[in-house]
XYZ file of C-alpha atoms in Angstrom:
751
model
C 144.454 59.930 146.416
C 146.309 58.833 143.789
C 147.945 61.637 142.844
C 149.813 61.620 145.889
C 150.325 57.826 146.512
C 152.366 58.770 142.885
C 154.466 61.227 144.580
C 153.407 64.343 143.730
C 154.485 67.657 143.652
C 151.569 69.395 144.159
C 150.872 72.816 146.461
C 147.399 71.029 147.422
C 146.406 74.759 148.774
C 145.961 76.340 145.391
C 143.768 73.324 144.806
C 140.783 74.065 142.320
C 137.479 72.348 140.755
C 135.945 75.253 137.921
C 132.328 73.652 138.634
C 132.280 74.892 142.371
C 130.525 77.672 142.956
C 133.896 79.395 144.598
C 135.416 79.749 140.492
C 132.372 80.238 138.515
C 131.309 83.145 140.318
C 134.585 84.597 139.581
C 133.844 83.255 136.084
C 130.601 85.594 136.217
C 132.437 88.371 137.376
C 134.816 87.953 134.230
C 131.909 87.736 131.808
C 130.430 90.676 133.321
C 133.133 93.091 132.175
C 133.602 90.794 129.278
C 129.864 92.149 128.931
C 130.637 95.590 129.378
C 133.418 95.832 127.431
C 131.602 94.673 124.201
C 133.725 91.491 124.089
C 130.774 88.864 124.889
C 127.344 89.332 122.665
C 124.396 87.991 121.700
C 123.616 86.930 118.047
C 121.276 84.931 115.552
C 123.313 81.660 114.027
C 123.473 78.415 112.668
C 124.433 76.235 115.063
C 124.347 72.117 115.438
C 122.410 70.557 117.399
C 122.201 67.594 118.999
C 118.015 66.629 118.757
C 119.084 64.039 121.800
C 120.777 65.804 123.719
C 119.498 68.675 123.059
C 121.961 71.222 122.874
C 124.146 72.685 120.934
C 127.521 70.892 119.813
C 130.661 72.673 118.121
C 132.040 71.725 115.175
C 134.473 68.898 116.622
C 131.858 67.456 118.821
C 130.481 66.317 115.312
C 132.284 63.071 114.370
C 131.163 61.572 111.213
C 127.514 64.116 110.986
C 127.148 62.915 114.445
C 127.167 63.873 118.334
C 130.581 62.864 119.938
C 127.672 60.726 123.187
C 124.469 60.709 121.436
C 125.453 59.211 118.212
C 122.125 61.306 116.965
C 122.006 62.621 113.238
C 123.122 66.686 113.813
C 121.148 68.751 112.234
C 121.381 72.677 111.651
C 119.286 75.144 113.702
C 118.786 78.961 113.801
C 119.217 79.145 117.773
C 120.154 83.083 119.006
C 123.216 82.759 121.647
C 125.890 84.211 123.302
C 129.374 84.456 121.733
C 132.913 85.751 122.690
C 134.499 88.389 119.921
C 137.383 86.443 119.553
C 137.520 87.895 116.204
C 138.996 91.283 117.800
C 141.828 89.921 118.144
C 142.886 87.738 114.713
C 145.941 89.765 113.553
C 146.948 89.638 117.428
C 146.523 86.497 117.821
C 148.683 85.325 114.596
C 151.323 88.168 114.958
C 152.182 86.499 118.570
C 152.167 83.388 117.314
C 155.515 84.843 116.127
C 157.304 85.459 119.175
C 156.730 81.918 120.895
C 159.787 80.066 120.685
C 159.174 77.382 122.977
C 155.889 76.673 121.275
C 156.415 73.399 119.053
C 156.744 74.707 115.688
C 153.159 72.300 114.659
C 150.760 73.948 117.150
C 151.716 77.312 115.819
C 150.964 76.186 112.667
C 147.881 74.493 113.684
C 147.194 77.615 114.951
C 147.658 79.515 112.572
C 145.694 77.827 109.578
C 142.975 77.870 111.843
C 143.310 81.491 111.910
C 143.613 81.653 108.655
C 144.207 85.096 107.576
C 143.952 85.341 103.531
C 143.861 87.873 100.905
C 141.733 88.305 98.171
C 139.406 90.067 96.571
C 135.316 90.906 96.443
C 133.616 90.646 93.413
C 130.010 91.315 92.938
C 128.280 89.369 89.627
C 124.963 90.093 87.879
C 122.189 87.569 88.507
C 119.674 87.064 85.624
C 117.014 84.170 84.859
C 114.016 85.399 87.984
C 112.658 88.255 89.095
C 114.741 88.483 91.708
C 114.849 91.593 95.548
C 116.038 94.028 94.676
C 119.019 93.044 97.388
C 119.626 89.722 95.392
C 120.294 90.798 92.169
C 124.050 90.541 92.593
C 126.102 87.847 94.240
C 129.118 89.167 96.215
C 131.917 86.616 96.963
C 135.145 86.417 98.084
C 137.847 84.927 96.673
C 141.543 84.882 97.018
C 142.022 82.871 93.533
C 140.773 86.307 92.080
C 144.124 85.973 89.253
C 141.314 82.609 87.988
C 138.167 84.662 87.318
C 138.317 84.183 83.599
C 138.488 80.165 84.143
C 134.709 79.801 85.766
C 132.465 78.004 84.796
C 130.143 78.333 88.066
C 128.864 79.714 90.963
C 127.668 78.385 94.175
C 126.394 79.649 97.234
C 125.532 78.423 100.324
C 122.330 76.202 101.758
C 121.787 79.202 103.948
C 122.751 81.946 101.668
C 120.227 84.677 101.741
C 119.401 83.612 97.781
C 118.904 79.682 98.448
C 116.915 80.717 101.199
C 115.038 82.767 98.922
C 114.356 80.275 96.343
C 113.747 77.578 98.412
C 110.491 79.457 99.184
C 109.444 78.079 96.740
C 110.819 75.305 94.772
C 110.321 71.773 97.576
C 113.015 69.831 95.328
C 115.449 72.821 96.407
C 113.936 73.426 99.803
C 114.173 69.034 100.332
C 118.055 69.467 99.022
C 119.022 71.953 102.247
C 117.211 70.218 104.602
C 119.284 67.322 103.422
C 122.394 69.276 103.270
C 121.633 70.282 106.721
C 122.328 67.167 108.027
C 126.470 67.326 106.585
C 127.209 69.498 110.248
C 129.001 72.740 109.952
C 132.008 70.653 110.697
C 135.018 72.615 107.699
C 136.239 68.636 108.094
C 132.900 66.816 107.417
C 131.629 68.672 104.904
C 135.063 68.368 103.540
C 135.169 64.660 103.333
C 131.485 64.682 102.330
C 130.895 64.026 98.314
C 130.098 67.440 96.299
C 126.505 67.894 96.343
C 124.393 70.803 94.043
C 121.870 72.061 92.898
C 121.167 74.419 89.418
C 118.978 77.056 90.649
C 118.285 77.762 86.827
C 119.777 81.299 87.327
C 122.533 83.012 85.784
C 125.394 85.072 86.845
C 127.388 87.399 84.240
C 130.824 87.659 84.393
C 132.485 91.073 86.172
C 134.280 91.432 82.873
C 131.927 90.186 79.528
C 129.097 90.873 79.618
C 127.921 88.509 77.161
C 129.411 85.746 79.227
C 127.338 84.246 81.825
C 127.664 80.484 84.169
C 124.736 78.826 85.806
C 124.014 79.229 89.847
C 124.125 76.438 91.765
C 123.012 75.833 95.753
C 126.170 73.697 96.979
C 126.546 71.308 99.867
C 130.264 72.465 99.921
C 130.251 76.051 100.447
C 130.587 77.326 104.353
C 127.928 80.456 104.711
C 130.721 81.590 107.760
C 133.642 82.177 105.485
C 134.039 84.817 103.099
C 130.206 85.772 101.710
C 128.755 82.149 101.787
C 129.202 82.617 97.691
C 131.448 81.490 95.141
C 132.725 81.752 91.882
C 134.029 77.940 90.315
C 137.487 77.042 88.783
C 138.043 73.927 87.764
C 141.410 73.523 86.171
C 143.012 74.878 89.282
C 140.909 74.084 92.141
C 140.403 70.271 93.141
C 137.192 70.681 95.033
C 135.591 72.555 92.040
C 137.049 70.229 89.292
C 135.251 66.968 90.992
C 132.021 69.101 90.569
C 132.183 69.846 87.322
C 133.418 66.595 86.151
C 130.337 65.814 88.049
C 127.711 68.109 85.960
C 129.545 68.129 82.792
C 130.249 71.745 83.265
C 134.006 73.338 81.525
C 136.941 73.013 82.434
C 138.627 76.054 81.551
C 142.714 75.954 82.479
C 144.023 80.014 82.863
C 147.107 78.711 84.410
C 149.788 77.332 82.823
C 152.922 75.550 83.537
C 155.714 78.292 81.272
C 157.461 75.605 80.042
C 154.635 74.876 78.438
C 152.289 75.761 75.086
C 149.201 76.675 76.184
C 146.948 75.580 73.312
C 148.056 72.053 74.656
C 147.822 71.771 77.984
C 144.362 70.369 79.466
C 143.348 68.836 82.712
C 142.385 65.652 83.513
C 141.505 64.655 86.816
C 143.362 66.895 89.157
C 143.758 70.309 89.256
C 146.616 72.856 88.457
C 147.311 74.555 91.800
C 151.762 75.399 90.780
C 152.876 78.916 89.562
C 152.730 79.305 85.638
C 152.030 82.438 83.303
C 148.592 83.497 82.584
C 146.162 82.295 79.827
C 142.383 82.557 78.101
C 142.388 86.005 80.508
C 142.236 89.167 78.139
C 144.260 91.306 79.510
C 146.157 89.057 81.546
C 147.876 86.782 79.075
C 151.298 86.193 80.163
C 151.331 87.697 83.512
C 153.402 85.634 86.220
C 149.774 84.557 89.146
C 150.976 87.333 91.355
C 150.993 89.861 88.874
C 148.033 88.693 87.547
C 146.196 89.251 90.604
C 147.247 92.622 91.316
C 146.846 93.457 87.520
C 142.794 92.222 88.519
C 142.570 93.879 91.462
C 143.651 97.174 89.777
C 140.792 96.829 87.491
C 137.601 95.492 90.082
C 138.770 98.506 92.350
C 138.760 100.982 89.467
C 135.059 99.324 87.793
C 133.752 99.559 91.195
C 132.839 96.014 91.328
C 134.552 94.625 94.299
C 137.566 95.359 96.652
C 140.821 94.163 98.212
C 139.785 92.796 101.405
C 141.521 90.462 104.735
C 139.331 87.630 105.191
C 139.831 84.888 108.309
C 138.237 81.530 108.573
C 138.307 81.947 113.253
C 134.723 82.769 113.637
C 133.559 84.175 117.414
C 133.492 81.937 119.527
C 129.743 80.312 120.190
C 129.482 79.984 124.356
C 125.811 78.886 124.828
C 124.945 75.450 125.669
C 121.622 74.406 126.096
C 123.386 72.249 129.613
C 122.973 71.796 133.320
C 126.735 71.229 133.686
C 128.353 75.001 133.446
C 128.147 78.096 134.684
C 125.286 80.083 134.529
C 125.479 83.202 132.011
C 124.843 86.049 134.509
C 122.393 88.100 132.705
C 118.539 88.334 132.714
C 115.399 88.649 130.448
C 113.100 91.477 130.795
C 110.104 92.384 128.573
C 110.744 95.430 129.223
C 114.188 96.040 129.249
C 115.690 93.623 126.933
C 119.164 92.103 128.317
C 119.750 93.182 131.650
C 123.553 92.265 133.868
C 122.915 90.310 136.661
C 125.005 93.035 139.657
C 128.241 92.021 140.942
C 126.977 92.471 144.374
C 124.424 89.580 143.253
C 126.700 87.432 141.956
C 126.944 84.211 142.168
C 123.767 82.934 139.945
C 124.162 79.616 141.973
C 123.108 76.648 139.496
C 119.984 75.339 141.770
C 120.875 71.788 143.702
C 117.207 70.492 142.850
C 116.954 69.857 139.556
C 115.602 66.644 136.937
C 117.779 65.356 134.319
C 115.349 61.975 134.115
C 114.588 63.624 130.249
C 116.584 64.878 127.520
C 117.141 68.907 127.252
C 118.633 71.640 129.020
C 116.812 71.469 132.861
C 116.957 74.455 133.539
C 114.269 75.648 130.881
C 112.617 73.082 133.364
C 112.935 74.544 136.823
C 109.751 75.749 138.091
C 111.467 78.490 140.623
C 114.833 79.031 139.174
C 114.298 81.137 136.308
C 112.207 83.677 137.731
C 113.463 86.125 139.093
C 112.407 90.601 138.658
C 114.257 93.046 136.809
C 117.458 94.468 138.152
C 117.102 97.821 136.537
C 112.676 97.717 136.770
C 111.636 95.550 138.952
C 109.576 93.708 136.954
C 109.445 90.101 135.864
C 112.117 88.944 133.770
C 113.633 84.751 133.799
C 116.721 84.289 133.645
C 119.582 83.173 131.040
C 119.350 79.550 130.827
C 122.378 78.865 128.969
C 125.305 78.305 130.211
C 128.453 78.368 129.075
C 130.776 75.649 126.954
C 133.440 74.074 129.806
C 136.153 75.477 127.315
C 135.034 78.887 128.959
C 136.318 77.428 132.525
C 139.775 75.898 131.352
C 140.173 79.135 129.743
C 141.765 80.916 132.550
C 142.213 78.971 135.483
C 145.951 78.805 135.213
C 145.365 82.623 136.584
C 143.782 81.892 139.018
C 145.748 79.518 141.009
C 148.082 82.499 141.691
C 145.355 83.474 143.511
C 143.233 80.713 144.258
C 140.912 82.370 147.185
C 140.134 85.820 146.547
C 137.050 87.464 146.609
C 138.112 88.639 142.925
C 138.468 86.779 139.513
C 142.360 87.525 140.224
C 144.852 89.107 142.210
C 146.544 91.509 140.233
C 149.506 91.027 141.550
C 149.981 88.062 141.899
C 148.956 87.173 138.224
C 151.451 90.026 137.073
C 153.878 88.266 139.237
C 153.308 84.573 138.151
C 152.701 84.088 134.828
C 153.175 83.259 131.990
C 153.264 79.940 132.713
C 156.787 78.481 132.390
C 156.126 75.537 131.114
C 152.735 74.667 130.202
C 152.276 70.959 129.082
C 149.346 69.072 126.986
C 147.927 67.108 124.544
C 148.235 68.080 120.974
C 144.548 67.618 120.738
C 144.691 71.191 122.080
C 146.444 72.879 120.441
C 142.904 74.747 118.435
C 140.638 75.130 121.238
C 142.009 74.919 124.349
C 144.952 76.916 123.377
C 143.324 79.485 121.238
C 140.829 80.042 124.250
C 143.195 80.762 126.595
C 145.029 83.191 124.428
C 141.690 84.959 124.041
C 140.600 84.737 127.715
C 144.370 86.057 128.332
C 144.321 89.076 126.156
C 140.866 90.508 127.384
C 141.461 89.876 130.819
C 144.161 92.353 130.298
C 141.668 95.009 128.323
C 139.476 94.249 131.295
C 142.469 95.102 133.454
C 142.956 91.694 135.421
C 145.823 91.027 134.040
C 148.906 92.522 132.249
C 150.276 90.525 130.083
C 148.660 88.854 126.461
C 150.350 85.456 126.613
C 149.364 83.060 129.001
C 152.452 79.823 128.147
C 155.457 80.616 127.835
C 156.426 77.178 126.862
C 154.311 74.500 125.384
C 155.183 70.835 125.516
C 152.694 68.355 124.058
C 152.620 65.034 125.648
C 151.945 61.740 124.242
C 149.221 59.350 125.491
C 149.450 56.092 126.905
C 147.946 53.138 124.994
C 146.305 49.724 125.660
C 144.773 47.180 124.335
C 141.108 47.131 124.070
C 139.580 43.492 125.321
C 136.321 42.318 123.946
C 133.594 39.764 125.410
C 131.582 37.405 122.966
C 128.364 39.819 123.946
C 130.302 43.111 122.778
C 130.975 44.113 126.677
C 134.499 46.049 126.720
C 136.693 44.254 129.348
C 138.501 46.389 132.352
C 142.651 44.547 131.732
C 142.520 42.775 135.286
C 139.223 41.065 133.775
C 140.826 38.829 131.804
C 143.666 36.378 131.541
C 145.715 34.822 128.988
C 146.980 31.533 128.135
C 147.078 28.385 126.062
C 148.123 31.561 123.309
C 144.485 33.086 123.843
C 142.930 35.230 126.268
C 139.688 34.631 128.050
C 137.449 36.363 130.639
C 138.659 35.882 134.069
C 135.262 34.923 135.794
C 133.181 33.427 132.828
C 135.541 31.178 130.528
C 134.216 33.036 127.456
C 136.556 34.028 124.253
C 137.667 37.271 124.368
C 138.848 39.414 121.462
C 141.436 41.578 121.866
C 141.860 45.220 119.551
C 143.659 47.373 118.247
C 146.113 49.731 120.915
C 144.508 52.539 121.660
C 144.728 55.714 124.356
C 143.297 54.864 127.625
C 139.821 55.749 127.683
C 136.712 55.239 130.046
C 134.913 54.158 127.547
C 137.057 52.110 126.254
C 137.996 50.066 129.484
C 141.433 49.902 129.034
C 142.447 51.989 131.371
C 145.220 50.312 134.423
C 144.133 51.773 138.077
C 147.150 53.138 139.271
C 147.074 51.711 142.464
C 147.155 48.023 141.651
C 150.166 49.113 139.657
C 151.604 50.925 142.918
C 150.416 47.948 145.522
C 152.559 45.262 143.426
C 155.407 47.296 142.241
C 156.016 50.559 144.225
C 154.925 54.495 142.950
C 158.442 54.796 141.486
C 157.805 51.720 139.185
C 155.558 53.519 137.890
C 156.895 56.792 137.698
C 160.645 55.736 136.197
C 158.746 53.016 133.797
C 156.047 56.005 132.238
C 159.291 58.249 131.762
C 162.149 55.428 130.338
C 159.777 53.198 127.892
C 159.690 56.822 125.017
C 160.131 60.310 123.969
C 157.118 62.513 126.095
C 155.775 63.425 122.462
C 155.486 59.984 122.178
C 152.795 57.389 122.383
C 153.293 54.611 124.734
C 152.108 51.562 124.951
C 151.581 50.556 128.351
C 153.041 45.851 129.098
C 153.138 44.717 132.060
C 156.839 43.014 130.721
C 157.876 47.061 130.835
C 156.694 47.576 134.047
C 158.398 44.160 135.464
C 161.462 45.551 133.509
C 161.757 49.279 135.654
C 161.073 46.765 138.702
C 163.676 45.219 138.278
C 165.860 48.233 137.421
C 164.547 49.248 140.975
C 165.991 46.196 143.030
C 169.472 46.314 140.759
C 170.039 50.038 141.576
C 169.469 49.320 145.459
C 171.781 46.050 145.260
C 174.497 48.802 143.074
C 174.679 51.528 146.694
C 173.909 48.585 149.484
C 177.591 47.179 147.340
C 179.147 50.405 146.485
C 178.127 51.743 150.823
C 180.380 48.963 151.921
C 183.555 50.441 149.215
C 183.537 54.312 150.217
C 184.667 56.405 152.213
C 183.226 57.761 154.133
C 180.375 60.385 154.088
C 181.900 64.580 153.936
C 185.377 62.864 153.493
C 188.238 65.513 151.625
C 188.780 65.020 148.508
C 191.921 63.586 147.748
C 194.416 64.406 146.039
C 195.879 62.549 143.245
C 193.566 59.659 141.258
C 194.176 56.512 139.775
C 192.894 55.611 136.661
C 190.256 53.720 136.838
C 188.970 56.252 139.734
C 189.207 59.056 137.330
C 187.099 57.108 134.483
C 184.543 56.607 137.264
C 184.919 60.635 138.199
C 184.943 61.403 134.512
C 181.535 59.078 133.865
C 179.318 60.428 137.069
C 179.985 64.482 135.604
C 179.433 63.356 132.372
C 176.479 61.550 132.920
C 175.239 64.457 135.904
C 175.681 67.579 132.202
C 173.834 64.452 130.236
C 170.928 63.802 132.739
C 170.249 67.774 133.683
C 170.251 68.888 129.741
C 168.287 66.128 129.278
C 165.872 66.957 131.960
C 165.338 70.946 131.192
C 164.593 69.684 127.958
C 161.935 66.903 128.781
C 163.950 64.242 127.256
C 163.334 62.328 130.165
C 164.082 58.625 128.323
C 167.068 60.482 127.096
C 167.653 61.532 130.529
C 167.343 57.706 131.942
C 169.797 56.519 129.491
C 172.618 58.438 130.893
C 171.584 56.917 134.536
C 171.145 53.365 133.248
C 174.935 53.703 131.236
C 176.510 55.768 135.199
C 174.881 52.548 136.766
C 176.563 50.507 134.635
C 179.947 51.917 135.121
C 180.106 52.518 138.444
C 178.510 48.562 139.391
C 181.916 47.234 136.930
C 184.271 49.506 139.160
C 183.192 48.256 142.094
C 185.541 45.507 141.411
C 188.183 47.342 140.881
C 190.128 48.777 143.523
C 192.683 52.129 142.741
C 194.190 55.427 144.249
C 190.670 57.640 145.673
C 188.401 55.063 144.105
C 186.918 54.654 147.229
C 185.631 59.023 147.082
C 184.826 58.238 143.480
C 182.532 55.121 144.459
C 180.756 57.892 146.789
C 180.608 61.152 144.622
C 179.215 58.356 141.688
C 176.611 57.006 143.818
C 175.548 60.609 145.447
C 175.260 61.572 141.984
C 172.910 58.492 140.993
C 169.959 59.176 143.521
C 170.471 62.987 142.753
C 169.625 62.929 139.594
C 167.323 59.593 139.597
C 165.708 61.435 142.585
C 163.160 63.777 140.495
C 161.963 61.132 138.888
C 162.406 58.119 141.232
C 162.034 60.093 144.780
C 160.413 57.388 147.232
C 163.705 55.466 146.416
C 165.825 57.881 146.123
C 165.287 59.215 149.499
C 165.848 55.617 151.350
C 169.426 55.347 149.168
C 169.988 59.154 150.637
C 169.940 58.222 154.252
C 171.574 54.675 153.383
C 174.618 57.169 152.372
C 174.917 58.624 155.856
C 172.652 61.617 155.545
C 169.586 62.761 158.164
C 168.716 65.111 155.803
C 166.108 65.042 152.554
C 167.485 64.974 149.165
C 164.485 66.842 148.043
C 165.865 70.207 150.085
C 169.992 69.419 148.552
C 170.431 71.680 145.352
C 171.497 70.091 142.529
C 175.293 68.855 142.028
C 178.118 70.662 140.208
C 179.508 69.503 136.898
C 182.797 70.144 137.150
C 183.521 70.966 133.350
C 187.168 69.902 133.493
C 185.786 66.312 133.693
C 183.819 66.746 130.956
C 186.878 66.262 128.469
C 188.736 63.772 127.141
C 192.041 63.783 127.578
C 192.500 60.704 125.299
C 190.420 60.643 121.401
C 189.864 58.033 119.144
C 190.557 59.222 115.004
C 189.845 57.529 112.157
C 192.704 55.997 110.169
C 192.478 55.473 106.348
C 195.159 55.178 103.854
C 195.171 56.175 99.932
C 191.768 57.137 101.437
C 190.342 54.021 102.718
C 189.855 53.553 106.316
C 191.756 50.966 107.668
C 191.899 51.282 111.356
C 191.290 53.511 113.992
C 193.894 55.400 116.884
C 193.393 56.280 120.211
C 195.949 58.869 121.280
C 196.412 61.819 123.688
C 193.762 64.542 122.526
C 196.902 67.031 122.621
C 199.229 64.829 121.078
C 201.796 66.340 118.891
C 201.548 65.631 114.603
C 205.380 63.815 114.886
C 203.637 61.712 117.557
C 200.105 60.635 115.784
C 201.953 59.908 112.361
C 204.238 58.111 113.887
C 201.447 56.256 115.892
C 198.732 55.613 112.736
C 201.835 54.075 110.862
C 202.995 52.157 113.428
C 199.245 50.199 113.353
C 199.108 46.705 111.760
C 196.458 47.298 109.949
C 198.497 50.189 108.234
C 201.632 48.649 108.093
C 199.414 45.853 105.371
C 197.696 48.025 103.734
C 200.482 49.945 102.840
C 202.550 46.915 101.581
C 206.325 47.963 101.386
C 205.445 51.446 99.881
C 206.886 54.042 100.017
C 204.856 56.689 102.758
C 204.762 59.892 100.163
C 203.010 61.624 102.916
C 201.140 61.986 105.810
C 197.876 64.369 106.316
C 197.145 64.641 109.767
C 193.127 66.833 110.718
C 194.074 67.497 115.126
C 191.702 65.658 116.574
C 189.740 64.007 113.354
C 192.074 61.862 110.853
C 194.736 60.423 109.815
C 195.082 60.091 105.960
C 198.322 57.557 105.061
C 199.839 58.383 101.048
C 201.588 55.612 99.753
């Protein structure tokens, strides 16, 4: 109802809700196709576990080590989960970013960094210092800085590394340390912010190029198990994280890359790692080489010795989609003791969520349901259980745009329709979706292409990331958040309207249900009208920036609407009748208004196309001013120019204020819908000024400016410049040696 009251032009016949059975039925069909194609699979993995909500959380849902909803300290658990094989497309997703020329550069960069393609080497280090199983007697690492191997001072493994797990079996101190690390969650951001801690295992790693050189092996909280091999070598001189760790535990710091203009013997690393270019030092056979040459040289040696190889690695991990909650699309498989994991036949879809669930205690109600999960195996007919995990709701939003193309189809998409409509010409969403939603949608489109549902790989041709609507926040004395309509301002303070208690005014933040700092569009529309709300939101600030919602701003927009109506009412009394022919000639004022009209039309059109709505609004303001000023004049053809300007102005603000525009269109004498009219055509000739203003200098110093015909002869420009009072005073009777005229730009008098 609010969307309709705002006058938004939506095709309601295509409306869908991703929680409806009709939608998730088709999503289940896609899942089965992905499963058959090897794009969906199940495995055991470490996950973030919220012990209060009792569900898996994505890394992005762990804030400062706590669940984003419950606030509980997140734990790490080993669970069997469903995954989408997004890593299959790592290279394609990365390389295709170069073709997304209508996407913001920052979003492409964020995705490229998230995919994180890196070139490096795997290297095997032998371990000494304890009796270990055969498979743990060597430690393989992946590094992108193999040039710095001779600067190694320690090795570190993830708390989840098999070596750490093995050692913890007989070491309570290490076991406690690992449990402490697990409370960090798995988010890179959380791990990066945390203090870097480690525990010495007592093991030593033997340097791959010097059997007499060993370094200590730590279990460290900043090493990720799911990047590379879950083990690293630390080169403190050239990595800040490693340097902080080395300083904390008193480890050696040996610089092996030295700026070219510095003597290696005197170069020292303080509290900041050196990450710049230079020449190798303290590195045996690499000394004197550049960093890039050293990488190639040592990679050759590593491969020749058979202790590793060149490798490409990615930061991107497969998408874990299992969630232990009721709210989600049921995963259409059953678990049979005889047959294992069995897909539900498509003829038996949809697998519907039960309506009679209990949500009064934490955890997944599908696990507790007495009947829903108990079914017969589709293959053998024996007793089986449904999968009680549901899909991450990001799955729902990863293909809805394709479903819009044929929303009532009994298949996920109708191929002809989806190929005709996609890609989306212009996609608009917040920059907070830059990674997950947009990357998942790009994966889903590729997966749908591989399974024959669509004929393209990229879902969104153009992307625009809009800002957020923000408002002050208000809290009562009891800490309760208050809505803006619950407070009143008086005597320089803010009070609760109902209780009279003083209210604390908090920072301006994005409108949020949790902070209560929202404004109900219904109230704004009731007081000011929908067009006022629309105009204010579009005119206040560039759409890519946040906008602060203020009563003063809304009232300013409302005053402009009143002004437009008054101007057009006055103009209608001074313009020619609708359909009157264009006069053969126009006077000066009429010509001036026509130029202003066509310039505004040109500028508004270009800025609407570029989504620069606030700039378009500014040009409409300018035309309104020009029209209002010239209504007081009288000139040949001005009555025709007034009609043209009035019609242009109404057509220009129609996309932003459609209700007022239709009323104004009728006031101008039309009985047709303005929404059905084509955009007016710009007369290019009227965009070119007949006169121009150019600067005039005397001996290189600006003295005045000259307004003259654009096509004036050089001699006329010289004469006019020399006749200017300020120029005459600057020459002060001296002889003019020459006059330099740069056509349509500047005049310089040399005297």
